[in-house]
Coordinates of C-alpha atoms and ligand atoms in Angstrom, one line a residue:
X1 CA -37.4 16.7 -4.4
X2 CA -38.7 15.0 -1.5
X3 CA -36.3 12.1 -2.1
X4 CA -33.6 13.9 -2.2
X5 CA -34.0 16.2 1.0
X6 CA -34.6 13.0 2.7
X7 CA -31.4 11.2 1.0
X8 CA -29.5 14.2 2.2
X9 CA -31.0 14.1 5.6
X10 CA -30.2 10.4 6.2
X11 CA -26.6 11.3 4.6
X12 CA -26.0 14.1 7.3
X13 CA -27.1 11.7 10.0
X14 CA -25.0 8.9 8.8
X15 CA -22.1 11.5 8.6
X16 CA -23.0 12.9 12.3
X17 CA -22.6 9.3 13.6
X18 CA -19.6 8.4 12.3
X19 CA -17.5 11.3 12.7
X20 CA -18.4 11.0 16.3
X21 CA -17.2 7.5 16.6
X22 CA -14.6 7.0 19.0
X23 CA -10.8 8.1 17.6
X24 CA -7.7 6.7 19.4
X25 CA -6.4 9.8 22.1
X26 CA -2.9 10.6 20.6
X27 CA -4.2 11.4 16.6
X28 CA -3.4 14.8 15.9
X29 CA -5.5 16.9 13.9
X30 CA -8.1 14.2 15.0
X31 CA -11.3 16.4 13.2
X32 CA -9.3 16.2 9.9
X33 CA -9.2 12.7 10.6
X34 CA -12.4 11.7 11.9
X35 CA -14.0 13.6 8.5
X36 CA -12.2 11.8 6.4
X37 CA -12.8 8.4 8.2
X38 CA -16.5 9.0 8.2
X39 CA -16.2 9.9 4.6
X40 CA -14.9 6.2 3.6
X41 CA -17.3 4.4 5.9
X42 CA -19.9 6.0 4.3
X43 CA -19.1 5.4 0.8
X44 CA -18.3 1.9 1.5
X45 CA -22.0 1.9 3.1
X46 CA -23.5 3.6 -0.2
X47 CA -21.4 1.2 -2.2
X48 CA -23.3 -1.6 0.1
X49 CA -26.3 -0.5 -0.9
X50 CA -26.0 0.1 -4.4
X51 CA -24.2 -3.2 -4.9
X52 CA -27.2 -4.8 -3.1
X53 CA -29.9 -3.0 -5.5
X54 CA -28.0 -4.1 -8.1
X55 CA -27.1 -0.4 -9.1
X56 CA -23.5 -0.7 -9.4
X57 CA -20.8 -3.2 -7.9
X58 CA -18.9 -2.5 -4.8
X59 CA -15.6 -1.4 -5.8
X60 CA -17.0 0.6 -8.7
X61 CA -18.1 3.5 -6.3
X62 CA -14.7 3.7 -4.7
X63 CA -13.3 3.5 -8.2
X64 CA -15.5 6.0 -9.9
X65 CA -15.4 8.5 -6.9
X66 CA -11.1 8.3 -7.1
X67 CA -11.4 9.1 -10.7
X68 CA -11.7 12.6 -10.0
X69 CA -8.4 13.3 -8.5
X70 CA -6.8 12.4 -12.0
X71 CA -4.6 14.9 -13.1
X72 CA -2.9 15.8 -16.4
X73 CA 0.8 15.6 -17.1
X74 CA 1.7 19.3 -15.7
X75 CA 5.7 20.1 -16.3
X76 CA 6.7 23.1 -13.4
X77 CA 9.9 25.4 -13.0
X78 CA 12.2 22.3 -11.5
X79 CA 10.2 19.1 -13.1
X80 CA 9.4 17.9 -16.2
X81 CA 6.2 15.5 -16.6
X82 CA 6.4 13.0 -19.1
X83 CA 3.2 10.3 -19.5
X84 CA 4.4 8.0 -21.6
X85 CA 4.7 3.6 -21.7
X86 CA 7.3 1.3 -20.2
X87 CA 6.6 -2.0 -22.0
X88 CA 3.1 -0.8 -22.8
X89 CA 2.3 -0.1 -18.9
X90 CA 1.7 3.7 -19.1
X91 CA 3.6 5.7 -16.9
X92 CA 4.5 9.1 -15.3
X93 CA 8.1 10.4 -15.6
X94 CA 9.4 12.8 -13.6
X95 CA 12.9 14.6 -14.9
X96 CA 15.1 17.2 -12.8
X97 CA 15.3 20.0 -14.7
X98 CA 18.6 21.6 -13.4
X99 CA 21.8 20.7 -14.4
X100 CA 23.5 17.7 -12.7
X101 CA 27.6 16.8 -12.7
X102 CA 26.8 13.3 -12.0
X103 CA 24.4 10.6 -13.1
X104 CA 20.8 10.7 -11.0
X105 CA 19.4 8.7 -8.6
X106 CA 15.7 6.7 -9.5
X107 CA 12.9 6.1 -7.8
X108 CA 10.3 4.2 -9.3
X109 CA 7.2 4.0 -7.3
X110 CA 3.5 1.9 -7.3
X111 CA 0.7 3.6 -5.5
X112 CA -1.7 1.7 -3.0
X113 CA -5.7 1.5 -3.1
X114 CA -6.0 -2.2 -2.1
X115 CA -5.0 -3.1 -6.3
X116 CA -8.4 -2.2 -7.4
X117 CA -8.1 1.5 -6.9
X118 CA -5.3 4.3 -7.8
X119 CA -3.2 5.9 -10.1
X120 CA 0.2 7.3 -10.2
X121 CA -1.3 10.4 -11.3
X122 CA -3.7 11.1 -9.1
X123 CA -2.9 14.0 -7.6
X124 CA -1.3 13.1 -4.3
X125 CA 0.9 10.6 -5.9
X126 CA 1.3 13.2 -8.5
X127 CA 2.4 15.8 -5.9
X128 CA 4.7 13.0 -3.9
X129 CA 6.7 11.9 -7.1
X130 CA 7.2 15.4 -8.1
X131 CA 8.6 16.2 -4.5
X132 CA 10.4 13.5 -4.6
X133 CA 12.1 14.4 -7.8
X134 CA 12.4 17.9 -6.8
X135 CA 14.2 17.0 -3.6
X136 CA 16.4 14.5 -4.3
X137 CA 17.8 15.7 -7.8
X138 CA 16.0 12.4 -8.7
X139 CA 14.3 10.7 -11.6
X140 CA 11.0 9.3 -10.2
X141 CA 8.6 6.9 -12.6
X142 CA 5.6 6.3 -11.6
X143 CA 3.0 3.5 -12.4
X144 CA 0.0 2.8 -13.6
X145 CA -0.5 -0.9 -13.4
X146 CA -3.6 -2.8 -14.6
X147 CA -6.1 -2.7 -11.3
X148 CA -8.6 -5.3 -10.2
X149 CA -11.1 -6.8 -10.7
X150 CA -10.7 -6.7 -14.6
X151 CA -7.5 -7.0 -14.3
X152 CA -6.8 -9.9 -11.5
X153 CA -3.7 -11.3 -9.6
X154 CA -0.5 -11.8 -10.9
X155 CA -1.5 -9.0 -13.7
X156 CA -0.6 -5.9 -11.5
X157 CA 2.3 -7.6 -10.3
X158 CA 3.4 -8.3 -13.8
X159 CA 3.1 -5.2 -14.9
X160 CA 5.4 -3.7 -12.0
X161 CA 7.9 -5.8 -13.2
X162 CA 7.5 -5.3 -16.7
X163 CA 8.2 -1.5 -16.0
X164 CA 11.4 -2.3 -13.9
X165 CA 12.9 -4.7 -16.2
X166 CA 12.4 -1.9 -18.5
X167 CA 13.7 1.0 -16.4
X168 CA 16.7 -1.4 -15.8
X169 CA 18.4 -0.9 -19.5
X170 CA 21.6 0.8 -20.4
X171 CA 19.5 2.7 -23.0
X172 CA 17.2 4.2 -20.4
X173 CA 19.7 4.8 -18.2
X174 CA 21.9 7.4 -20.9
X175 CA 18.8 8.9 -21.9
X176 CA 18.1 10.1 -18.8
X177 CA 21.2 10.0 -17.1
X178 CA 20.2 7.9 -14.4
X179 CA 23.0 6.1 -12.1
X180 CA 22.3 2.3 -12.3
X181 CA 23.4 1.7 -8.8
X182 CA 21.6 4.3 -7.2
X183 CA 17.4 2.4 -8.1
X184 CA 15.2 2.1 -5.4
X185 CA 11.6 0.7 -5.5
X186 CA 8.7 2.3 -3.7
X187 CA 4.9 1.9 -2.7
X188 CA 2.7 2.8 0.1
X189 CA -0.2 0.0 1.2
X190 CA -0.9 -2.1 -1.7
X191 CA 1.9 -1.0 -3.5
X192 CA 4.2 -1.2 -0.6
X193 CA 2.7 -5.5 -1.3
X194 CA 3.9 -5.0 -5.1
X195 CA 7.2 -3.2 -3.9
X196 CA 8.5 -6.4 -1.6
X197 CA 7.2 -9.1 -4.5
X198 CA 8.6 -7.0 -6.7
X199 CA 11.9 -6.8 -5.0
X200 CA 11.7 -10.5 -4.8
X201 CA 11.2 -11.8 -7.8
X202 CA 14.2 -9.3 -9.3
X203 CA 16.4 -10.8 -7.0
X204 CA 15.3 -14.5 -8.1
X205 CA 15.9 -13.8 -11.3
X206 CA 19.9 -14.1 -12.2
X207 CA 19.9 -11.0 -15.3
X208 CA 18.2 -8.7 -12.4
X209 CA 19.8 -10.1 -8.9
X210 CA 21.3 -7.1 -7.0
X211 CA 20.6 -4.4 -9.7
X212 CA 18.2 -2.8 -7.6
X213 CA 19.8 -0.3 -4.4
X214 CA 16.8 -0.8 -2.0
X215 CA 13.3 -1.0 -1.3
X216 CA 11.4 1.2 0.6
X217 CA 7.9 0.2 2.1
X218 CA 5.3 2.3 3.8
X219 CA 2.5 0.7 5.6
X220 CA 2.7 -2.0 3.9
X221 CA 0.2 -5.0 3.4
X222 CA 2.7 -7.6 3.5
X223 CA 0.3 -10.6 4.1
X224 CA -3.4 -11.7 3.7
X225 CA -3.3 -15.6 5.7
X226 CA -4.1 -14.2 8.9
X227 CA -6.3 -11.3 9.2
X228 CA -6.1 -11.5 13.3
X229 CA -2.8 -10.4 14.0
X230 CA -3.4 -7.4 17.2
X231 CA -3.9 -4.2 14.7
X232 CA -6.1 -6.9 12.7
X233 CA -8.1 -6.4 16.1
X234 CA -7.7 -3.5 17.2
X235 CA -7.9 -1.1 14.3
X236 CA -10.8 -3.2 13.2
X237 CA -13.0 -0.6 12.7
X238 CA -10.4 2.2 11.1
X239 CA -9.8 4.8 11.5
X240 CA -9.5 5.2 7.6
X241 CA -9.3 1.8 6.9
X242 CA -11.6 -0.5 8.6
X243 CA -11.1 -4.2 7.8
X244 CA -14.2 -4.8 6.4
X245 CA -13.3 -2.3 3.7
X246 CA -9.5 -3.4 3.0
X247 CA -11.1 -7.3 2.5
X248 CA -13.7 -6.5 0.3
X249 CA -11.6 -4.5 -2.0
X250 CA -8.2 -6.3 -2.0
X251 CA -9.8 -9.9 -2.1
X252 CA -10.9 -8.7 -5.8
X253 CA -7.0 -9.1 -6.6
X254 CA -7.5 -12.6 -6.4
X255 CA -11.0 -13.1 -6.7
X256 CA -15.0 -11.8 -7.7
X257 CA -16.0 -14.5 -5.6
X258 CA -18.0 -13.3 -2.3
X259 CA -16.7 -16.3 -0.2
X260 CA -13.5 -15.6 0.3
X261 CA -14.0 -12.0 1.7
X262 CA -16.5 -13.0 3.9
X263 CA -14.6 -16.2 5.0
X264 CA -11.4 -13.9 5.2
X265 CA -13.4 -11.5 7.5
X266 CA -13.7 -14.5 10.1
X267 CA -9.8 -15.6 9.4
X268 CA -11.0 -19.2 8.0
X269 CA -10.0 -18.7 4.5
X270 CA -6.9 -20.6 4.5
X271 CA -6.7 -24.3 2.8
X272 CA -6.4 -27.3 4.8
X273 CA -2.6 -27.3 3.8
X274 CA -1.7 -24.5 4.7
X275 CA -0.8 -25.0 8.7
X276 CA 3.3 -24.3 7.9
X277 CA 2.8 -21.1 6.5
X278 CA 2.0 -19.2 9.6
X279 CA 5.1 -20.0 11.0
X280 CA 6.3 -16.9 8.7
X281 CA 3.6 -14.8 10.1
X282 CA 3.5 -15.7 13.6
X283 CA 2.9 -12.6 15.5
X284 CA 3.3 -14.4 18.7
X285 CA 6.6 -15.1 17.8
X286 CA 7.6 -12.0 16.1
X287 CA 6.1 -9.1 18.0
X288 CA 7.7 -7.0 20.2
X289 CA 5.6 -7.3 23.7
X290 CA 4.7 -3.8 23.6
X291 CA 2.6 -4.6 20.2
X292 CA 1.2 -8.2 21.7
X293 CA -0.7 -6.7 24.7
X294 CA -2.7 -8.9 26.3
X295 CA -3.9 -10.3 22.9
X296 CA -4.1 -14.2 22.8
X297 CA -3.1 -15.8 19.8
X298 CA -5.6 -18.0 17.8
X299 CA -4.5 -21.2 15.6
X300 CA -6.2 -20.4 12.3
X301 CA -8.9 -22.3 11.2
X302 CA -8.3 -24.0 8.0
X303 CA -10.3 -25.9 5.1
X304 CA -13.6 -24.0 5.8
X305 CA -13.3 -22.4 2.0
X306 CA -14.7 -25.1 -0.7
X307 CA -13.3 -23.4 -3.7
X308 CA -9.7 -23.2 -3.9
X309 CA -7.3 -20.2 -4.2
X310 CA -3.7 -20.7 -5.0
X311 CA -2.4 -16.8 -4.5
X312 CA -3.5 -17.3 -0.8
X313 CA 0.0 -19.5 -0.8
X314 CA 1.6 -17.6 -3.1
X315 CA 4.0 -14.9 -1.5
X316 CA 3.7 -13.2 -4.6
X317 CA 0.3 -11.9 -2.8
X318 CA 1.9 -12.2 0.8
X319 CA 5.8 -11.4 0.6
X320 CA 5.4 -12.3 4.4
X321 CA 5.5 -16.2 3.0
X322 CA 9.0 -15.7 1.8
X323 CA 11.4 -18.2 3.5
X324 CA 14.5 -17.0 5.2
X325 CA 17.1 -17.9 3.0
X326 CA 15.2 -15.9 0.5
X327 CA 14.7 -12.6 2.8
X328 CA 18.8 -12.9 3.4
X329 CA 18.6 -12.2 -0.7
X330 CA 17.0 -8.4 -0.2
X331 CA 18.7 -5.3 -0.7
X332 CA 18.9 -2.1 2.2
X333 CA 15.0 -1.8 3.2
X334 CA 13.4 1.1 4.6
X335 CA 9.9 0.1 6.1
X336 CA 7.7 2.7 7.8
X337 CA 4.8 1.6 10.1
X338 CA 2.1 3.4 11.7
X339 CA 0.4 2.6 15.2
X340 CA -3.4 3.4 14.1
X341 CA -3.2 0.5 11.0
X342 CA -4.5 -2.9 10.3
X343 CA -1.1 -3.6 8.5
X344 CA 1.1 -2.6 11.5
X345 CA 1.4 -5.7 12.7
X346 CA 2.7 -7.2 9.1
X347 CA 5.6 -3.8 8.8
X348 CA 6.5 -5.1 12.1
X349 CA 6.9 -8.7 11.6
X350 CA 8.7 -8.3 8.0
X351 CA 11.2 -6.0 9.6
X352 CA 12.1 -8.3 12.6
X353 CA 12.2 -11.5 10.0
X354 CA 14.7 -9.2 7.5
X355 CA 16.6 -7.8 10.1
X356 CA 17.0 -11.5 11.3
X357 CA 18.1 -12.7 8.1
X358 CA 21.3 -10.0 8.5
X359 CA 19.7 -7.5 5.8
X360 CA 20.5 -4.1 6.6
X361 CA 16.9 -2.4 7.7
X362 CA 15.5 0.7 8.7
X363 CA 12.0 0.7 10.4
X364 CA 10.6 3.7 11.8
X365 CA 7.3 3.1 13.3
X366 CA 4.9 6.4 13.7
X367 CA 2.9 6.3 16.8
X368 CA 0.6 8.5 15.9
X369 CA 0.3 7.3 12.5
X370 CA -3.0 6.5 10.7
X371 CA -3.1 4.6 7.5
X372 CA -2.9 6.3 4.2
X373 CA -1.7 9.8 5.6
X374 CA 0.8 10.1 3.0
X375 CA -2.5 10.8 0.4
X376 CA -3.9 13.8 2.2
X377 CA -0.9 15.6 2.0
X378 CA -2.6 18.2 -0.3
X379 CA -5.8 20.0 -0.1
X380 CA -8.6 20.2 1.4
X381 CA -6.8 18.3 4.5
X382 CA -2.9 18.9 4.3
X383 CA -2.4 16.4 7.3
X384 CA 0.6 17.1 9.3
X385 CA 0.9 13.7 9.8
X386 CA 1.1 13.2 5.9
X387 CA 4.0 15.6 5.8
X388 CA 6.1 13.9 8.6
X389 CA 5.8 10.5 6.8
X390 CA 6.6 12.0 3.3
X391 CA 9.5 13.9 5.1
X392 CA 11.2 10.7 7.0
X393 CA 10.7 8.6 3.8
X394 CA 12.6 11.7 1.8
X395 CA 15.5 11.9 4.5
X396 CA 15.9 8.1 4.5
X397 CA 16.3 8.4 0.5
X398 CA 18.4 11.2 0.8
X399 CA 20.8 8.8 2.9
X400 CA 21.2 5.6 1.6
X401 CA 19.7 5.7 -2.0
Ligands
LIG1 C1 11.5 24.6 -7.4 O1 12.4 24.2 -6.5 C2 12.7 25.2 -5.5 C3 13.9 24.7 -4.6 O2 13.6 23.4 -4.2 C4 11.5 25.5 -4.7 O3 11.7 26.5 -3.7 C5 10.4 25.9 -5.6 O4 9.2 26.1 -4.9 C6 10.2 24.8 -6.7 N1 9.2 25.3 -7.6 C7 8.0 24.6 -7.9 C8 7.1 25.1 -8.9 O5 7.8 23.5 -7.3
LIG2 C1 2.6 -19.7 16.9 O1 3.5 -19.5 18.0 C2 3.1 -20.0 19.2 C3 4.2 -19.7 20.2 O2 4.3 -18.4 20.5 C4 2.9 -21.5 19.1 O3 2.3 -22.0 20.3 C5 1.9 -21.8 18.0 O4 1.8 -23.2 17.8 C6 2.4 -21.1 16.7 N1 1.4 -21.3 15.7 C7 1.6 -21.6 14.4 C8 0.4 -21.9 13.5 O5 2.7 -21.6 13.9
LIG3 C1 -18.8 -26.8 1.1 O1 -19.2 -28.1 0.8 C2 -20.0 -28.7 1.7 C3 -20.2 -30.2 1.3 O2 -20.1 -30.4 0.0 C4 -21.3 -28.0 1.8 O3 -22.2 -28.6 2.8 C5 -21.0 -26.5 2.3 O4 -22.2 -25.8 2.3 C6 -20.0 -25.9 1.3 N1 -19.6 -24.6 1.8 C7 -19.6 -23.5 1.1 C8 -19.2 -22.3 1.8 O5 -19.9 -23.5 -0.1

């Protein structure tokens, strides 16, 4: 008893503290905010802990706690929910109900939580697919790839493009009516990261070049070579997404190993090698002045790491690395950015390289826009914000898919 009132007093403290933390001026709805941002800094300080008593491992709270916004497959009046396997990757179907003259369009989307976390049926992904279906007259499947750390790098990634390749059959198409040149491919965060390799590798592959419409990103992580870029900097510490968090659970994709998080955290993970790559993500190249500020770019420090990682070359992890030639490849993008995120700066720098390769690119950047807003679009928070980015993503669907 008396461990617990004391567990719950040093809770409530902890909780004081960080929901008092400083919160960029122009957030709306900043208390919904600064809750929820003092609710992941303190589960990733409880997962600290418990990894360091040897209780459970660090991702395993995160993962545990997002299992309870599961939900079951729930048809309504418009939708019908179908969980069912693509290729043995299990996956959510939504299907318009209503009548349709003409073959639909089809969305198939991959959820973020750094590739360790997540599920398309969660139920804000739930809720986003079925909107999206709902609103567009549009099938929508989404995805539940294998996650991290069981299941690491190029797993997830294989398993998105299992599901496409798929999706992408005459068969599927009659059965449920779906028109074959109306398919886009979707993702917020980390699945925004599987969305552009995705993308990529489709178009590299000469039975699935141009078969897919367009590819639409939001706050994407689009690189993990240099984790000083300015939002790197400046959003260090969240809100919502601090960097220590991000590393620790997206490094899993490629690796249990400690030493690359904690070398990532200090940008000197990169192999000796690797010098040429950042010309791709050079942010003091690429970045409007308004984003630069009065930030200084550092050369990265290379060949501090002993072991050796191949995905950190591998634009399969960072779609960033992608040469030109290739980007000219990509279909109509759609990439959505928001001011108060570590990944900013990457949104940013893809769009400018695509747009410079003479693809056809739409990038709306949210200024007051926080990472993962699109996920508390439900209760207990219903973030305006959330509904604004949902609502721009829809519109720019409704347009050009
Ligand atoms: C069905 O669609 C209509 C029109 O979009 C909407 O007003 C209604 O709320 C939807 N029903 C459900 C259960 O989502
Ligand atoms: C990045 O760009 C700056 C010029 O803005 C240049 O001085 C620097 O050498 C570049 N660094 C790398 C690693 O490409
Ligand atoms: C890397 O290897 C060097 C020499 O073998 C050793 O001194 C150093 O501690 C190693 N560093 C790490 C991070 O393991």
């Amino acid at each position: 008893m008396v461990h617990k009132t004391l567990c719950f007093g040093l809770l409530g403290i902890l909780f004081a503290y960080y929901v008092y933390l400083p919160m960029p001026e122009n957030i709306e709805e900043h208390w919904k905010i600064r809750i929820a941002d003092a609710v992941t800094k303190m589960i990733s300080l409880v997962a600290t802990l418990f990894e360091n008593i040897g209780l459970m491992k660090y991702e395993e709270l995160f993962f545990t706690l997002s299992t309870c916004f599961l939900t079951k497959q729930v048809s309504d009046d418009n939708i019908t929910v179908i969980d069912t396997d693509f290729s043995n990757i299990p996956v959510r179907l939504y299907l318009p109900k209503r009548k349709s003259e003409r073959h639909r369009r089809a969305i198939i989307f991959f959820h973020g939580g750094a590739f360790v976390l997540g599920s398309c049926k969660m139920f804000f992904y739930d809720f986003l697919n079925r909107w999206t279906a709902n609103k567009l007259d549009a099938v929508v499947v989404g995805v539940d790839y294998r996650l991290a750390p069981q299941y690491p790098f190029p797993i997830a990634l294989e398993d998105c493009v299992s599901v496409v390749k798929f999706f992408l059959q005459d068969k599927i198409f009659t059965k449920y009516g779906v028109d074959p040149t109306r398919i886009c491919i979707s993702g917020d965060s980390s699945g925004g990261t599987l969305s552009a390799a995705v993308t990529h590798l489709l178009q590299d592959d000469p039975e699935f070049k141009d078969k897919i419409k367009a590819q639409a990103l939001i706050y994407p992580c689009l690189q993990i070579i240099d984790t000083l870029t300015p939002s790197y900097r400046e959003y260090e510490h969240g809100p919502l997404l601090p960097k220590e968090v991000a590393i620790n659970l997206a490094s899993l994709y490629l690796t249990k190993d400690k030493e690359l998080p904690r070398a990532a955290l200090r940008n000197e993970h990169m192999p000796q090698d690797s010098r040429h790559l950042f010309k791709f993500v050079n942010w003091s190249v690429f970045l409007p002045e308004k984003y630069k500020k009065n930030h200084v770019y550092t050369e990265p420090i290379l060949g501090k790491l002993n072991a050796s990682y191949p995905a950190l070359v591998d634009s399969r992890v960072s779609p960033l690395l992608a040469s030109d030639s290739k980007l000219q490849s990509l279909p109509l993008t759609y990439i959505l950015t928001c001011e108060h995120d570590l990944f900013r700066d990457d949104g940013i720098i893809y769009a400018t390289r695509i747009r410079n390769a003479g693809v056809q690119v739409t990038h709306e950047h949210i200024e007051e826009g926080i990472h993962g807003a699109l996920s508390f679009t439900t209760a207990p928070l219903f973030l305006n914000l959330g509904f604004r980015i949902r609502d721009k993503y829809i519109s720019w669907l409704e347009k050009n898919l």
